[in-house]
Amino acid sequence: MAKEKDAQKKFKWWKIPLLLILLVILVAGGYVAYVFLTYSRIEDNLALTPEGDASDMAKAGEEYTIVTYNVGFGAYTADFTFFMDEGKESRAKSKESVENCINNTADIALSYDPDFVLFQEVDIGSTRSHQVEERNLINAKFSGYDNLFAQNYNSAYLMYPITEPHGASKSGILTESRYNITSGLRRSLPISDGFKKILDLDRCYSISRIPVDDGKELVLINTHLSAYGTDATQGNAQLEMLFKDMKAEYDKGNYVICGGDFNHDFTTDSREYFNPGTDKIYSWCQPFPDDIIPEGFTKCTGYADGMVSTTRYTNIPYSEESFTVILDGFIVSDNVQCNYVQNMDKAYEYTDHNPVVMKFVLGTGTDEE
């Protein structure tokens, strides 16, 4: 009898850890299955409906101002560090902090009296940004403008970091225009395959069409290329698709401006310029492949007041020691004259990006480089 009881105790001792191990495997396997089974991409060539009250058309020969600004989903105060950049945080500090960051980035953009603004990383209901509908906050600031929103991704719930999961994310790109946007289109960019696509999420660019008084159209392209889980080949594939659409519009005689976060070293040498002697190499700041820019297009890099970085690596709070580069900017067709371009130093107070401001005229071109 005593031997039977000893055997039962021994059996239970081995059974408990085994069941725990099996439970962990089942939970982990179930989560991986959930992530992959719920993964889907938004369809390509998706028609978008502009909103707003703008009615005027643009005019050839008149100077306009455009701004591109990645708002960093409202999380990146100057002391914020991000877990995917070797930092600590996975979410914004609070709902109030998100609202403050978004309102201030919108106000900064408005301070340049812009005719057009291209915003990236605008959340519309994400765990990381405390479910703040950032699109509505920005649109409320831009009274009288037309706006066009394209959703980049709707990601599954990310259970990492364990102590404070990044959660589910809905985010996109938002275009504001003082002039009538007659139609919009969302183009799905090529992204990584296999497991890497979970890091890469979905990616897109939006095309806004604005009539010009000479019978042509101003084609505004707002883009946010891949950062994580990609390589040079994938990055080039995204740019080649983008350039194909840009060239097609230029060949029709339209004016083309593409702006946003290119997740490439936009000038090709800003990594070394801002971080002399660095040995750090990241997938999101490889040199921009200038050799694939189609004929008839130019990067706007003739900075009026010299080089200013447009993004920081968020492994540490922002300081003079931070790794910084230029990722953001504009590419224009030769029938668009760039009169002024400058990256504005805002000390990364409300986002991990600085805004880029460009003044341009439709009708003539110039070689910015």
Short mmCIF file of N, CA and C in Angstrom, two decimals, residues 77-157:
data_model
loop_
_atom_site.label_atom_id
_atom_site.label_comp_id
_atom_site.label_asym_id
_atom_site.label_seq_id
_atom_site.Cartn_x
_atom_site.Cartn_y
_atom_site.Cartn_z
N THR A 77 8.22 61.30 -27.55
CA THR A 77 8.77 62.46 -26.86
C THR A 77 10.29 62.33 -26.92
N ALA A 78 11.01 63.39 -26.59
CA ALA A 78 12.47 63.36 -26.75
C ALA A 78 13.14 62.30 -25.88
N ASP A 79 12.47 61.89 -24.79
CA ASP A 79 13.07 60.88 -23.91
C ASP A 79 12.55 59.47 -24.18
N PHE A 80 11.70 59.31 -25.20
CA PHE A 80 11.13 58.00 -25.50
C PHE A 80 12.14 57.13 -26.23
N THR A 81 12.24 55.88 -25.82
CA THR A 81 13.08 54.90 -26.51
C THR A 81 12.19 53.73 -26.92
N PHE A 82 12.48 53.14 -28.08
CA PHE A 82 11.59 52.13 -28.66
C PHE A 82 12.23 50.76 -28.63
N PHE A 83 11.46 49.76 -28.23
CA PHE A 83 12.01 48.42 -28.03
C PHE A 83 12.57 47.80 -29.31
N MET A 84 12.05 48.19 -30.47
CA MET A 84 12.57 47.63 -31.73
C MET A 84 13.84 48.34 -32.18
N ASP A 85 14.21 49.39 -31.46
CA ASP A 85 15.47 50.11 -31.71
C ASP A 85 16.44 49.92 -30.55
N GLU A 86 16.31 48.81 -29.85
CA GLU A 86 17.17 48.53 -28.69
C GLU A 86 16.84 49.41 -27.50
N GLY A 87 15.69 50.05 -27.54
CA GLY A 87 15.25 50.86 -26.41
C GLY A 87 14.36 50.08 -25.47
N LYS A 88 13.54 50.77 -24.67
CA LYS A 88 12.76 50.12 -23.63
C LYS A 88 11.25 50.13 -23.88
N GLU A 89 10.71 51.27 -24.30
CA GLU A 89 9.26 51.41 -24.36
C GLU A 89 8.65 50.74 -25.59
N SER A 90 7.40 50.30 -25.41
CA SER A 90 6.65 49.72 -26.52
C SER A 90 5.37 50.51 -26.80
N ARG A 91 5.00 51.38 -25.86
CA ARG A 91 3.79 52.20 -26.02
C ARG A 91 4.09 53.64 -25.60
N ALA A 92 3.26 54.54 -26.08
CA ALA A 92 3.35 55.93 -25.63
C ALA A 92 3.08 56.01 -24.13
N LYS A 93 3.56 57.05 -23.51
CA LYS A 93 3.43 57.18 -22.05
C LYS A 93 1.98 57.17 -21.58
N SER A 94 1.13 57.87 -22.31
CA SER A 94 -0.27 58.00 -21.90
C SER A 94 -1.09 58.53 -23.07
N LYS A 95 -2.39 58.48 -22.92
CA LYS A 95 -3.29 59.05 -23.92
C LYS A 95 -3.05 60.55 -24.04
N GLU A 96 -2.86 61.20 -22.91
CA GLU A 96 -2.64 62.65 -22.89
C GLU A 96 -1.34 63.00 -23.61
N SER A 97 -0.32 62.17 -23.43
CA SER A 97 0.96 62.42 -24.10
C SER A 97 0.81 62.28 -25.61
N VAL A 98 0.05 61.29 -26.05
CA VAL A 98 -0.20 61.10 -27.49
C VAL A 98 -0.90 62.32 -28.07
N GLU A 99 -1.96 62.75 -27.41
CA GLU A 99 -2.71 63.91 -27.90
C GLU A 99 -1.83 65.15 -27.95
N ASN A 100 -0.99 65.33 -26.94
CA ASN A 100 -0.10 66.48 -26.91
C ASN A 100 0.90 66.44 -28.06
N CYS A 101 1.48 65.26 -28.31
CA CYS A 101 2.46 65.12 -29.39
C CYS A 101 1.82 65.36 -30.76
N ILE A 102 0.66 64.77 -30.99
CA ILE A 102 -0.01 64.94 -32.29
C ILE A 102 -0.44 66.38 -32.50
N ASN A 103 -1.02 66.99 -31.50
CA ASN A 103 -1.44 68.39 -31.64
C ASN A 103 -0.25 69.30 -31.92
N ASN A 104 0.86 69.04 -31.25
CA ASN A 104 2.03 69.89 -31.46
C ASN A 104 2.69 69.66 -32.82
N THR A 105 2.74 68.42 -33.29
CA THR A 105 3.32 68.19 -34.62
C THR A 105 2.43 68.84 -35.69
N ALA A 106 1.12 68.77 -35.51
CA ALA A 106 0.21 69.43 -36.46
C ALA A 106 0.43 70.95 -36.43
N ASP A 107 0.59 71.51 -35.24
CA ASP A 107 0.82 72.95 -35.12
C ASP A 107 2.14 73.36 -35.76
N ILE A 108 3.17 72.53 -35.60
CA ILE A 108 4.47 72.82 -36.22
C ILE A 108 4.32 72.85 -37.74
N ALA A 109 3.63 71.85 -38.28
CA ALA A 109 3.41 71.83 -39.73
C ALA A 109 2.66 73.06 -40.19
N LEU A 110 1.64 73.47 -39.44
CA LEU A 110 0.85 74.65 -39.79
C LEU A 110 1.65 75.94 -39.70
N SER A 111 2.68 75.94 -38.87
CA SER A 111 3.46 77.17 -38.69
C SER A 111 4.19 77.58 -39.96
N TYR A 112 4.34 76.67 -40.91
CA TYR A 112 4.99 77.00 -42.18
C TYR A 112 4.00 77.48 -43.23
N ASP A 113 2.75 77.70 -42.81
CA ASP A 113 1.68 78.15 -43.71
C ASP A 113 1.65 77.27 -44.97
N PRO A 114 1.50 75.96 -44.80
CA PRO A 114 1.62 75.04 -45.95
C PRO A 114 0.36 75.00 -46.81
N ASP A 115 0.58 74.77 -48.07
CA ASP A 115 -0.53 74.49 -48.98
C ASP A 115 -0.83 73.00 -49.00
N PHE A 116 0.21 72.19 -48.72
CA PHE A 116 0.07 70.73 -48.71
C PHE A 116 0.93 70.18 -47.58
N VAL A 117 0.43 69.13 -46.92
CA VAL A 117 1.20 68.44 -45.90
C VAL A 117 1.04 66.94 -46.07
N LEU A 118 2.17 66.23 -45.99
CA LEU A 118 2.17 64.78 -46.06
C LEU A 118 2.58 64.25 -44.69
N PHE A 119 1.64 63.61 -43.98
CA PHE A 119 1.92 63.03 -42.67
C PHE A 119 2.07 61.50 -42.82
N GLN A 120 2.97 60.92 -42.04
CA GLN A 120 3.11 59.48 -41.98
C GLN A 120 2.98 59.00 -40.54
N GLU A 121 2.69 57.71 -40.40
CA GLU A 121 2.55 57.02 -39.12
C GLU A 121 1.48 57.66 -38.25
N VAL A 122 0.31 57.83 -38.86
CA VAL A 122 -0.85 58.39 -38.18
C VAL A 122 -1.74 57.22 -37.72
N ASP A 123 -1.83 57.01 -36.42
CA ASP A 123 -2.62 55.89 -35.89
C ASP A 123 -4.11 56.23 -35.85
N ILE A 124 -4.92 55.20 -36.07
CA ILE A 124 -6.38 55.39 -36.04
C ILE A 124 -7.05 54.39 -35.10
N GLY A 125 -6.31 53.93 -34.10
CA GLY A 125 -6.86 52.98 -33.13
C GLY A 125 -5.86 51.89 -32.84
N SER A 126 -4.83 52.21 -32.06
CA SER A 126 -3.75 51.27 -31.78
C SER A 126 -3.48 51.18 -30.29
N THR A 127 -3.09 50.00 -29.86
CA THR A 127 -2.70 49.81 -28.46
C THR A 127 -1.56 50.75 -28.10
N ARG A 128 -0.57 50.84 -28.98
CA ARG A 128 0.65 51.60 -28.71
C ARG A 128 0.40 53.08 -28.50
N SER A 129 -0.71 53.58 -29.07
CA SER A 129 -1.03 55.01 -28.93
C SER A 129 -2.33 55.22 -28.17
N HIS A 130 -2.68 54.25 -27.32
CA HIS A 130 -3.80 54.35 -26.40
C HIS A 130 -5.13 54.64 -27.11
N GLN A 131 -5.28 54.06 -28.30
CA GLN A 131 -6.53 54.13 -29.07
C GLN A 131 -6.91 55.56 -29.49
N VAL A 132 -5.96 56.47 -29.50
CA VAL A 132 -6.26 57.84 -29.94
C VAL A 132 -6.46 57.85 -31.45
N GLU A 133 -7.52 58.50 -31.92
CA GLU A 133 -7.78 58.63 -33.35
C GLU A 133 -7.03 59.87 -33.84
N GLU A 134 -5.78 59.66 -34.20
CA GLU A 134 -4.89 60.78 -34.52
C GLU A 134 -5.29 61.50 -35.79
N ARG A 135 -5.89 60.78 -36.72
CA ARG A 135 -6.35 61.41 -37.96
C ARG A 135 -7.34 62.54 -37.66
N ASN A 136 -8.26 62.29 -36.74
CA ASN A 136 -9.26 63.31 -36.40
C ASN A 136 -8.61 64.54 -35.75
N LEU A 137 -7.61 64.31 -34.90
CA LEU A 137 -6.92 65.44 -34.25
C LEU A 137 -6.25 66.32 -35.29
N ILE A 138 -5.59 65.69 -36.26
CA ILE A 138 -4.89 66.46 -37.30
C ILE A 138 -5.88 67.18 -38.20
N ASN A 139 -6.90 66.47 -38.64
CA ASN A 139 -7.89 67.08 -39.53
C ASN A 139 -8.57 68.29 -38.88
N ALA A 140 -8.79 68.21 -37.58
CA ALA A 140 -9.43 69.33 -36.87
C ALA A 140 -8.57 70.59 -36.93
N LYS A 141 -7.25 70.40 -37.02
CA LYS A 141 -6.33 71.53 -37.11
C LYS A 141 -6.33 72.16 -38.51
N PHE A 142 -6.65 71.33 -39.52
CA PHE A 142 -6.54 71.77 -40.91
C PHE A 142 -7.92 72.11 -41.48
N SER A 143 -8.57 73.04 -40.85
CA SER A 143 -9.88 73.49 -41.31
C SER A 143 -9.76 74.14 -42.69
N GLY A 144 -10.64 73.78 -43.60
CA GLY A 144 -10.61 74.34 -44.94
C GLY A 144 -9.75 73.55 -45.93
N TYR A 145 -9.03 72.56 -45.44
CA TYR A 145 -8.20 71.72 -46.31
C TYR A 145 -8.98 70.47 -46.72
N ASP A 146 -8.67 69.94 -47.88
CA ASP A 146 -9.07 68.57 -48.22
C ASP A 146 -8.09 67.61 -47.57
N ASN A 147 -8.55 66.40 -47.27
CA ASN A 147 -7.64 65.40 -46.73
C ASN A 147 -7.90 64.04 -47.36
N LEU A 148 -6.84 63.25 -47.41
CA LEU A 148 -6.92 61.90 -47.98
C LEU A 148 -6.12 60.96 -47.08
N PHE A 149 -6.78 59.92 -46.57
CA PHE A 149 -6.11 58.97 -45.67
C PHE A 149 -6.01 57.61 -46.34
N ALA A 150 -4.82 57.01 -46.25
CA ALA A 150 -4.61 55.64 -46.74
C ALA A 150 -4.08 54.81 -45.59
N GLN A 151 -4.77 53.74 -45.26
CA GLN A 151 -4.32 52.88 -44.17
C GLN A 151 -3.15 52.02 -44.62
N ASN A 152 -2.08 52.07 -43.85
CA ASN A 152 -0.90 51.27 -44.15
C ASN A 152 -1.11 49.83 -43.72
N TYR A 153 -1.53 49.64 -42.46
CA TYR A 153 -1.65 48.29 -41.95
C TYR A 153 -2.64 48.20 -40.80
N ASN A 154 -3.07 46.97 -40.54
CA ASN A 154 -3.93 46.62 -39.42
C ASN A 154 -3.34 45.34 -38.84
N SER A 155 -2.39 45.48 -37.93
CA SER A 155 -1.59 44.34 -37.49
C SER A 155 -2.25 43.57 -36.36
N ALA A 156 -1.90 42.29 -36.26
CA ALA A 156 -2.36 41.44 -35.16
C ALA A 156 -1.74 41.92 -33.85
N TYR A 157 -2.28 41.44 -32.74
CA TYR A 157 -1.81 41.83 -31.42
C TYR A 157 -0.42 41.25 -31.18
#
